Coordinates of C-alpha atoms and ligand atoms in Angstrom, one line a residue:
M1 CA 0.0 0.0 0.0
K2 CA 1.2 3.5 -0.9
I3 CA 1.5 5.8 2.1
K4 CA -0.4 9.1 1.6
K5 CA 2.1 11.9 2.3
K6 CA 1.3 15.3 3.7
I7 CA 2.8 18.7 4.1
L8 CA 3.6 19.6 7.6
L9 CA 3.0 23.2 8.4
F10 CA 4.7 24.6 11.4
D11 CA 2.6 27.4 13.0
F12 CA 4.8 30.2 14.5
G13 CA 1.8 32.3 15.4
G14 CA 1.4 34.5 12.3
Q15 CA -2.0 35.5 11.0
S16 CA -1.8 33.3 8.0
A17 CA -0.8 29.7 8.8
H18 CA -4.3 28.6 7.9
L19 CA -4.3 30.6 4.8
I20 CA -1.2 28.8 3.7
A21 CA -2.8 25.5 4.5
R22 CA -5.8 26.4 2.5
R23 CA -3.8 27.3 -0.6
I24 CA -1.9 24.0 -0.3
K25 CA -5.1 22.0 0.1
E26 CA -6.4 23.7 -3.1
F27 CA -3.5 21.9 -4.9
G28 CA -4.8 18.6 -3.6
F29 CA -2.2 18.0 -0.8
D30 CA -3.1 17.0 2.7
V31 CA -1.8 19.5 5.3
E32 CA -1.3 19.1 9.0
I33 CA -0.8 22.3 11.0
V34 CA 1.5 21.6 14.0
G35 CA 2.9 23.7 16.9
S36 CA 6.3 25.2 16.5
N37 CA 8.1 22.6 18.6
Y38 CA 6.4 19.5 17.1
K39 CA 8.8 16.6 16.8
I40 CA 8.8 14.5 13.6
T41 CA 8.9 10.8 14.5
D42 CA 8.0 9.2 11.2
T43 CA 9.5 10.9 8.1
S44 CA 7.9 8.4 5.7
K45 CA 4.6 10.3 5.8
I46 CA 6.0 13.8 5.3
A47 CA 6.4 15.2 1.8
G48 CA 7.4 18.7 2.6
I49 CA 7.7 21.2 5.4
I50 CA 6.5 24.8 5.6
L51 CA 7.6 27.2 8.3
S52 CA 5.0 29.9 8.6
G53 CA 5.1 33.5 9.7
G54 CA 5.0 34.8 13.3
A55 CA 4.8 37.9 15.4
R56 CA 8.1 37.4 17.4
S57 CA 11.8 37.9 16.7
V58 CA 13.9 34.8 16.0
Y59 CA 16.7 36.2 18.2
E60 CA 14.5 37.0 21.2
K61 CA 14.8 34.9 24.4
N62 CA 11.4 33.4 24.4
A63 CA 10.9 33.0 20.7
P64 CA 8.8 29.9 19.8
K65 CA 10.8 26.8 20.4
F66 CA 11.4 24.4 17.5
N67 CA 13.6 21.4 16.6
K68 CA 16.6 22.1 14.5
E69 CA 16.8 18.5 13.3
L70 CA 14.1 19.4 10.8
F71 CA 16.9 20.6 8.5
L72 CA 18.7 17.3 8.6
L73 CA 15.8 15.2 7.3
G74 CA 16.3 15.9 3.6
I75 CA 12.7 16.9 3.2
P76 CA 11.9 20.0 1.0
I77 CA 11.4 23.1 3.2
L78 CA 9.9 26.5 2.5
G79 CA 10.2 29.2 5.1
I80 CA 7.8 32.2 5.0
C81 CA 8.4 35.5 6.8
Y82 CA 9.3 34.3 10.3
G83 CA 10.1 30.9 8.8
H84 CA 12.5 32.7 6.3
Q85 CA 14.3 34.4 9.2
L86 CA 14.4 31.2 11.2
I87 CA 16.1 29.2 8.5
A88 CA 18.7 32.0 8.1
Q89 CA 19.4 32.2 11.8
T90 CA 19.4 28.5 12.5
L91 CA 21.7 27.6 9.7
G92 CA 24.4 30.2 10.5
G93 CA 23.1 33.4 9.0
K94 CA 22.1 36.6 10.8
V95 CA 18.8 38.3 11.5
A96 CA 18.5 41.9 12.9
K97 CA 16.0 44.6 13.3
G98 CA 15.7 46.6 10.0
S99 CA 16.2 50.3 10.0
A100 CA 12.7 50.6 8.6
G101 CA 9.7 48.3 8.6
E102 CA 8.2 47.0 5.4
Y103 CA 4.4 46.6 5.8
G104 CA 2.2 46.2 2.8
P105 CA 3.0 46.2 -0.9
S106 CA 6.5 46.0 -2.2
E107 CA 8.2 45.2 -5.5
L108 CA 10.3 42.0 -5.6
S109 CA 13.1 41.6 -8.1
V110 CA 14.0 37.9 -8.6
K111 CA 16.9 35.9 -10.0
N112 CA 16.7 32.6 -11.8
S113 CA 15.2 30.1 -9.3
K114 CA 12.8 27.1 -9.4
L115 CA 10.7 28.9 -6.9
F116 CA 10.0 31.8 -9.4
K117 CA 9.5 29.7 -12.5
N118 CA 6.8 31.1 -14.8
L119 CA 7.0 34.5 -13.2
S120 CA 8.4 37.8 -14.5
S121 CA 11.7 39.3 -13.2
S122 CA 9.9 41.6 -10.8
F123 CA 6.4 41.6 -9.4
P124 CA 4.4 43.0 -6.4
V125 CA 4.6 41.1 -3.1
W126 CA 3.0 41.6 0.3
M127 CA 5.4 42.3 3.2
N128 CA 4.8 42.4 6.9
H129 CA 8.1 42.6 8.8
R130 CA 10.6 44.7 10.7
D131 CA 13.3 42.1 11.3
T132 CA 15.4 41.2 8.3
V133 CA 18.0 38.6 7.2
I134 CA 21.3 40.5 7.0
K135 CA 23.7 37.5 6.4
L136 CA 23.0 34.3 4.6
P137 CA 24.0 30.9 5.9
K138 CA 26.9 29.2 4.0
N139 CA 26.1 27.7 0.7
F140 CA 22.9 29.6 0.3
Q141 CA 22.2 32.3 -2.3
T142 CA 19.9 35.3 -2.5
V143 CA 17.3 35.0 -5.3
G144 CA 15.0 37.9 -4.5
N145 CA 15.3 41.5 -3.1
T146 CA 13.1 44.6 -2.7
K147 CA 14.3 48.2 -2.2
T148 CA 14.2 47.9 1.6
T149 CA 15.1 44.2 1.9
K150 CA 18.3 43.0 0.3
I151 CA 17.7 39.3 1.1
A152 CA 14.0 38.9 0.5
A153 CA 14.3 35.3 -0.9
F154 CA 17.1 32.8 -0.6
E155 CA 17.7 29.2 -1.4
N156 CA 19.9 26.1 -1.5
P157 CA 18.3 24.1 -4.3
K158 CA 20.5 21.1 -3.6
L159 CA 19.1 20.8 0.0
K160 CA 15.7 21.8 -1.4
I161 CA 15.5 24.6 1.2
Y162 CA 13.8 27.9 0.1
A163 CA 12.9 31.0 2.1
V164 CA 10.8 34.1 1.3
Q165 CA 10.4 37.1 3.5
F166 CA 7.1 38.1 1.8
H167 CA 3.8 36.3 2.0
P168 CA 3.0 34.2 -1.1
E169 CA -0.3 33.0 0.5
V170 CA -2.0 36.3 0.4
S171 CA -3.8 37.5 -2.7
H172 CA -1.8 40.8 -2.9
T173 CA 1.4 38.9 -3.8
K174 CA 0.8 38.7 -7.5
G175 CA 2.5 35.4 -8.3
G176 CA 1.9 33.9 -4.8
V177 CA 0.0 30.9 -5.9
I178 CA 2.5 30.1 -8.6
I179 CA 5.3 30.3 -6.0
L180 CA 3.6 27.8 -3.7
K181 CA 2.8 25.6 -6.7
N182 CA 6.5 25.8 -7.8
F183 CA 7.6 24.7 -4.3
L184 CA 5.0 21.9 -4.2
S185 CA 5.7 20.7 -7.7
Q186 CA 9.2 19.7 -6.6
I187 CA 7.5 17.2 -4.4
S188 CA 4.7 15.7 -6.5
T189 CA 2.4 16.4 -9.4
I190 CA -0.4 18.9 -8.6
S191 CA -4.1 18.3 -8.8
S192 CA -6.8 20.5 -7.5
K193 CA -9.4 19.7 -4.9
K194 CA -13.0 20.8 -4.6
L195 CA -14.6 22.7 -1.7
S196 CA -17.1 20.8 0.5
E197 CA -20.8 20.9 -0.6
P198 CA -23.6 22.3 1.6
K199 CA -24.8 18.7 2.1
D200 CA -21.6 17.9 3.9
F201 CA -22.0 20.8 6.3
I202 CA -25.7 19.9 6.8
Q203 CA -24.8 16.3 7.6
E204 CA -22.0 17.4 9.9
T205 CA -24.5 19.7 11.8
K206 CA -27.0 16.9 12.1
N207 CA -24.4 14.6 13.6
A208 CA -23.3 17.3 16.0
I209 CA -26.6 18.6 17.2
G210 CA -28.9 15.6 16.7
N211 CA -32.4 16.2 18.0
K212 CA -31.4 18.9 20.5
K213 CA -32.5 22.6 20.2
A214 CA -30.3 25.5 19.2
I215 CA -30.4 29.2 18.9
V216 CA -28.4 31.3 16.5
G217 CA -27.4 34.9 16.7
L218 CA -28.5 36.3 13.3
S219 CA -26.9 39.6 12.3
G220 CA -28.0 39.5 8.7
G221 CA -24.4 39.4 7.6
V222 CA -23.4 36.6 5.2
D223 CA -21.7 34.5 7.9
S224 CA -24.5 34.3 10.4
S225 CA -27.1 34.0 7.6
V226 CA -25.2 31.1 6.1
A227 CA -24.8 29.5 9.5
A228 CA -28.5 30.0 10.3
I229 CA -29.7 28.6 7.0
L230 CA -27.4 25.6 7.1
V231 CA -28.4 24.7 10.6
S232 CA -32.1 25.3 9.9
R233 CA -31.8 22.8 7.0
A234 CA -30.2 20.4 9.4
I235 CA -32.5 20.7 12.4
G236 CA -35.6 22.6 11.2
K237 CA -37.9 23.8 13.9
N238 CA -35.4 23.1 16.6
L239 CA -33.6 26.2 15.6
L240 CA -34.5 29.7 16.8
A241 CA -32.8 32.7 15.2
V242 CA -32.4 35.8 17.4
Y243 CA -31.6 39.2 15.9
V244 CA -30.6 41.9 18.4
D245 CA -31.0 45.5 17.4
T246 CA -28.2 47.0 19.5
G247 CA -28.9 50.6 18.4
F248 CA -25.7 50.4 16.4
M249 CA -27.2 49.1 13.2
R250 CA -27.1 50.7 9.8
S251 CA -30.0 52.7 8.5
G252 CA -33.1 50.5 7.7
E253 CA -31.2 47.4 8.6
T254 CA -33.6 45.8 11.1
K255 CA -36.5 46.3 8.7
Q256 CA -34.6 44.8 5.8
I257 CA -33.6 41.7 7.8
K258 CA -37.2 41.0 8.8
K259 CA -38.2 41.3 5.2
T260 CA -35.4 39.1 3.8
F261 CA -35.8 36.3 6.3
S262 CA -39.6 36.2 6.1
K263 CA -39.0 34.4 2.8
F264 CA -37.3 31.5 4.6
T265 CA -38.7 28.8 6.9
L266 CA -36.7 30.1 9.8
K267 CA -38.1 31.0 13.2
L268 CA -36.9 34.6 13.8
K269 CA -37.2 36.7 16.9
V270 CA -36.2 40.4 16.7
L271 CA -35.3 42.1 19.9
N272 CA -34.8 45.9 20.4
A273 CA -32.0 46.3 23.0
A274 CA -30.7 49.8 22.1
D275 CA -31.4 51.2 25.6
L276 CA -29.6 48.4 27.3
Y277 CA -26.5 48.8 25.0
Y278 CA -26.3 52.6 25.4
K279 CA -26.7 52.3 29.2
N280 CA -23.8 49.8 29.5
L281 CA -21.5 51.6 27.1
K282 CA -22.0 55.1 28.7
N283 CA -18.6 56.9 28.8
I284 CA -16.7 53.9 27.5
T285 CA -13.9 54.9 25.1
D286 CA -11.5 52.0 25.0
P287 CA -12.1 49.9 21.9
E288 CA -11.4 46.5 23.5
Q289 CA -13.7 47.4 26.4
K290 CA -16.4 48.4 24.0
R291 CA -16.1 45.1 22.2
K292 CA -16.1 43.1 25.4
I293 CA -19.2 44.9 26.8
I294 CA -21.1 44.4 23.5
G295 CA -20.0 40.7 23.3
K296 CA -21.1 40.2 26.9
L297 CA -24.5 41.7 26.3
F298 CA -25.0 39.5 23.3
I299 CA -24.2 36.5 25.3
D300 CA -26.5 37.6 28.2
I301 CA -29.4 38.0 25.7
F302 CA -28.7 34.8 23.9
T303 CA -28.4 32.9 27.2
K304 CA -31.8 34.2 28.3
E305 CA -33.4 33.4 24.9
A306 CA -31.9 29.9 24.9
K307 CA -33.3 29.2 28.3
K308 CA -36.8 30.2 27.2
F309 CA -36.5 28.1 24.0
K310 CA -34.9 25.2 26.0
A311 CA -31.9 25.2 23.6
N312 CA -28.6 23.4 24.4
Y313 CA -26.6 24.9 21.6
L314 CA -25.6 28.4 20.5
I315 CA -24.7 28.6 16.9
Q316 CA -22.2 31.2 15.8
G317 CA -21.2 32.4 12.4
T318 CA -17.6 32.7 13.4
I319 CA -15.3 32.2 10.4
Y320 CA -11.6 31.5 10.3
S321 CA -10.3 35.1 10.1
D322 CA -12.3 36.0 13.3
R323 CA -10.5 33.3 15.2
I324 CA -7.0 34.3 14.2
E325 CA -7.5 38.0 14.8
S326 CA -9.0 37.2 18.2
G327 CA -5.8 35.3 19.0
S328 CA -7.7 32.0 19.5
T329 CA -5.4 29.8 17.4
K330 CA -2.2 28.6 19.0
N331 CA 0.7 31.2 19.0
S332 CA -1.3 33.9 17.2
S333 CA -1.2 37.3 18.7
K334 CA -4.4 39.1 19.7
I335 CA -5.4 41.9 17.4
K336 CA -9.0 42.4 18.4
S337 CA -11.7 40.6 20.3
H338 CA -14.2 39.8 17.6
H339 CA -17.4 39.9 19.5
N340 CA -18.5 36.4 18.5
V341 CA -15.3 34.9 19.8
G342 CA -13.8 37.2 22.4
G343 CA -16.7 37.6 24.8
L344 CA -17.7 34.0 25.7
P345 CA -17.7 33.4 29.5
K346 CA -16.0 30.3 30.8
N347 CA -19.2 29.2 32.6
L348 CA -21.4 29.4 29.6
K349 CA -24.2 26.8 29.9
L350 CA -24.7 26.5 26.2
K351 CA -22.6 24.4 23.9
I352 CA -21.1 26.4 21.1
Y353 CA -21.3 25.1 17.5
E354 CA -19.5 27.0 14.8
P355 CA -20.2 25.4 11.4
L356 CA -18.1 27.9 9.4
K357 CA -15.1 28.1 11.7
E358 CA -12.6 26.8 9.2
L359 CA -13.8 28.9 6.2
Y360 CA -12.7 32.1 4.8
K361 CA -15.1 34.8 3.7
D362 CA -15.0 34.0 0.0
E363 CA -15.7 30.3 0.8
V364 CA -18.7 31.4 2.9
R365 CA -20.0 33.4 0.0
Q366 CA -19.5 30.4 -2.3
L367 CA -21.5 28.3 0.2
A368 CA -24.2 31.0 0.3
R369 CA -24.5 30.8 -3.5
R370 CA -24.7 27.0 -3.3
L371 CA -27.4 27.3 -0.7
K372 CA -29.2 29.6 -3.1
L373 CA -29.4 32.4 -0.7
P374 CA -30.5 35.7 -2.3
E375 CA -28.0 38.2 -3.7
E376 CA -28.7 40.7 -1.0
I377 CA -27.1 38.3 1.5
T378 CA -24.6 36.6 -0.7
N379 CA -22.9 39.8 -1.7
R380 CA -23.7 41.7 1.4
Q381 CA -20.9 43.9 2.6
V382 CA -19.2 42.8 5.7
F383 CA -20.5 44.5 8.9
P384 CA -18.8 43.9 12.2
G385 CA -20.8 42.4 15.1
P386 CA -20.3 45.4 17.3
G387 CA -21.7 47.5 14.5
L388 CA -21.4 51.3 14.3
A389 CA -20.1 51.3 17.9
I390 CA -16.6 50.6 16.7
R391 CA -16.8 53.3 14.0
I392 CA -17.0 56.1 16.5
I393 CA -13.8 56.9 18.2
G394 CA -14.4 57.8 21.9
D395 CA -17.7 57.6 23.8
L396 CA -21.0 56.6 22.2
T397 CA -24.1 58.8 22.0
P398 CA -27.2 58.4 19.8
K399 CA -26.3 61.7 18.1
K400 CA -22.9 60.4 17.1
V401 CA -24.3 57.1 15.9
N402 CA -26.7 59.1 13.7
I403 CA -23.9 61.0 12.1
V404 CA -22.2 57.7 11.2
R405 CA -25.5 56.2 10.0
E406 CA -26.3 59.1 7.7
A407 CA -22.7 59.3 6.3
D408 CA -22.9 55.5 5.7
V409 CA -26.1 56.0 3.6
I410 CA -24.4 58.6 1.5
I411 CA -21.2 56.5 0.9
Q412 CA -23.2 53.4 -0.1
D413 CA -25.4 55.4 -2.3
E414 CA -22.6 57.1 -4.2
L415 CA -20.6 53.9 -4.6
K416 CA -23.6 52.1 -5.9
K417 CA -24.4 54.9 -8.4
A418 CA -20.7 54.7 -9.6
G419 CA -21.0 50.9 -10.0
L420 CA -18.1 50.3 -7.7
M421 CA -19.7 48.1 -5.0
K422 CA -18.6 44.8 -6.6
K423 CA -15.0 45.9 -6.6
I424 CA -14.7 46.6 -2.9
W425 CA -14.7 44.6 0.3
M426 CA -16.3 47.3 2.4
A427 CA -16.9 51.1 2.6
F428 CA -17.8 53.0 5.7
P429 CA -17.4 56.2 7.7
V430 CA -15.5 56.6 11.0
L431 CA -16.4 59.5 13.3
L432 CA -13.4 61.0 15.0
S433 CA -13.6 62.5 18.5
I434 CA -11.8 65.7 17.7
K435 CA -13.1 68.8 15.9
S436 CA -11.5 71.1 13.3
V437 CA -12.1 74.5 12.0
G438 CA -14.0 75.1 8.7
I439 CA -15.8 77.7 6.8
Q440 CA -19.4 77.2 5.8
G441 CA -21.7 80.0 4.5
D442 CA -18.9 82.6 5.2
E443 CA -19.0 81.6 8.8
R444 CA -16.4 79.8 11.0
S445 CA -17.4 76.3 11.9
Y446 CA -15.9 74.0 14.5
K447 CA -17.1 70.4 13.8
Y448 CA -16.3 66.7 13.6
P449 CA -14.3 65.2 10.7
V450 CA -15.5 62.0 9.1
V451 CA -13.0 59.5 7.9
L452 CA -13.9 57.7 4.7
R453 CA -12.6 54.1 4.6
I454 CA -13.0 52.1 1.4
V455 CA -11.0 48.8 1.2
Q456 CA -10.4 45.9 -1.1
S457 CA -9.6 42.4 0.3
K458 CA -10.1 38.8 -0.6
D459 CA -9.8 37.1 2.8
A460 CA -10.0 39.8 5.5
I461 CA -6.4 39.0 6.6
T462 CA -4.9 41.7 4.3
A463 CA -6.4 44.6 2.5
N464 CA -5.6 47.7 0.6
F465 CA -7.3 51.0 0.3
A466 CA -9.4 51.3 -2.8
R467 CA -8.2 53.7 -5.5
I468 CA -11.5 55.4 -5.9
P469 CA -11.6 58.2 -8.6
F470 CA -11.2 61.6 -7.1
D471 CA -14.5 62.9 -8.5
I472 CA -16.4 60.2 -6.7
L473 CA -14.6 60.9 -3.4
E474 CA -15.4 64.6 -3.9
K475 CA -19.1 63.8 -4.4
I476 CA -19.1 61.8 -1.2
S477 CA -17.2 64.5 0.7
T478 CA -19.5 67.3 -0.5
R479 CA -22.7 65.4 0.3
I480 CA -21.5 64.4 3.8
T481 CA -20.5 68.0 4.7
N482 CA -23.7 69.5 3.0
E483 CA -26.2 67.0 4.4
I484 CA -24.8 66.3 7.9
K485 CA -24.7 69.5 9.9
E486 CA -22.3 68.3 12.5
V487 CA -19.5 67.6 10.0
N488 CA -17.3 70.0 8.1
R489 CA -14.4 67.8 6.9
V490 CA -14.0 64.4 5.2
V491 CA -10.6 62.7 5.0
Y492 CA -9.8 59.5 3.0
D493 CA -7.9 56.7 4.8
I494 CA -5.1 55.6 2.5
S495 CA -3.7 52.9 4.8
N496 CA -3.4 49.2 3.9
K497 CA -3.8 46.3 6.2
P498 CA -1.1 45.7 7.6
P499 CA -0.1 48.1 9.1
A500 CA -3.6 49.3 9.8
T501 CA -6.7 47.2 10.3
M502 CA -9.8 47.8 8.2
E503 CA -11.9 49.0 11.1
W504 CA -10.5 51.8 13.3
E505 CA -11.2 50.0 16.6
Ligands
XMP1 P1 -10.2 44.4 10.8 O1 -10.7 45.7 11.2 O2 -9.8 43.5 11.9 O3 -11.5 43.6 10.2 O4 -9.2 44.4 9.7 C1 -11.5 42.5 9.4 C2 -13.0 42.3 8.9 O5 -13.7 41.8 10.1 C3 -14.8 42.6 10.4 N1 -14.9 42.7 11.8 C4 -15.7 42.0 12.6 N2 -16.7 41.1 12.3 N3 -17.2 40.9 14.6 C5 -17.4 40.6 13.3 O6 -18.3 39.8 13.0 C6 -16.3 41.8 15.0 O7 -16.1 42.0 16.1 C7 -15.5 42.4 13.9 N4 -14.5 43.3 13.9 C8 -14.1 43.5 12.6 C9 -14.4 44.0 9.7 O8 -15.6 44.7 9.5 C10 -13.7 43.5 8.5 O9 -14.5 43.2 7.4

């Protein structure tokens, strides 16, 4: 019998170990993600090794531990970001803090290498590092550099060891998929694998929940909608969907959700909890505290509703990127507490079931299409669980929420008119807590600025600001300052992720 070999992926705590795994699975390989200090006992089952990115420095005292013997096994190795630095440092090279960080897009120039087969001599790559390799190990050669990073890719083809400082797994690296494919094709021929069908998810849910009752927090976003519909197809009337209007919803949202879901055979309960949310968030300005309070209130409400419905399970639409950014995968650092992951109390009586927890947003959208959900859900712009509350810097008042709500309507309206909606991941306003001087109707004004944030992304892990034509930006800006009396200035956020995140809080 032929042993099925897999790729072993060492997780050093970066944001993208699972994204790498996913790309590799798409080529038909089995992947196992293991902790950084995993010890290989049986090499016969391992076809290749990938060392992923990570938030630490390879030279720091408590850097993630790992076994150096990896390099003696004769198995092809690819190091990415932290993995790149780890290979250099471990094999006798040197890593140091760079004089400048390199976060976001960069242009890579490459030399002849198997890794860059079928790619041009220079192409855009996505970087996210401060540390840099300054000296190569013996018998290794540099095969790629950027303006900032002299050693951005290096290799020893005889040993089949390759290392890249940039992230081939993210969509912003133009030839990223080809690079991974080039690495893998040294190991075996490549086939491509299909995504799971809705029926697999439905069956899995049936197996997990059986004839027990469950409630699902439905926000109307694509994730919770897909989770609700999948689970309702699996357990029918035993599911109750609860929609909480926190007071931080977008304009007309609650009405729209009632209308959309009235077309499904789904038990839906709509709760107006705005007063409760405002009361608990009074004078709270810290973003993490806001998220924690909102998350806790959600859980309190769901627990109460579950008790009434006699439910054992709480279904959540958590997807993979929510989990890595909340620091819930091993070694990953915590960026934000996504409300559906961060606020769960230890003594929660309900069992949590998250049918989409291994999926990325584009996979969830694919699943939504396969489930024949309407376009308004399938293509719905992402909206964070904490809602407009995390788009207001500082304390929350109904007046401030209204400013953001009105600005949001204008932004969506103008982008729709310009036919740009399909090209972007999300567009939204952020209200700052400062004021600035302006001149309106020949008079001095002293009012809030609104930040306009429009981003493009494929997987939520990385993003870039959208290059919207100036005349459209101008239309949005003019309408916001004309129609919202509390605002006299609009600024456009031109930061990518990293170094910024999409939301401001
Ligand atoms: P960031 O701001 O972290 O956001 O770059 C990545 C994507 O996730 C959305 N987001 C959230 N979604 N609960 C959610 O369900 C949350 O707490 C949350 N925070 C951010 C964000 O809108 C973006 O699309």
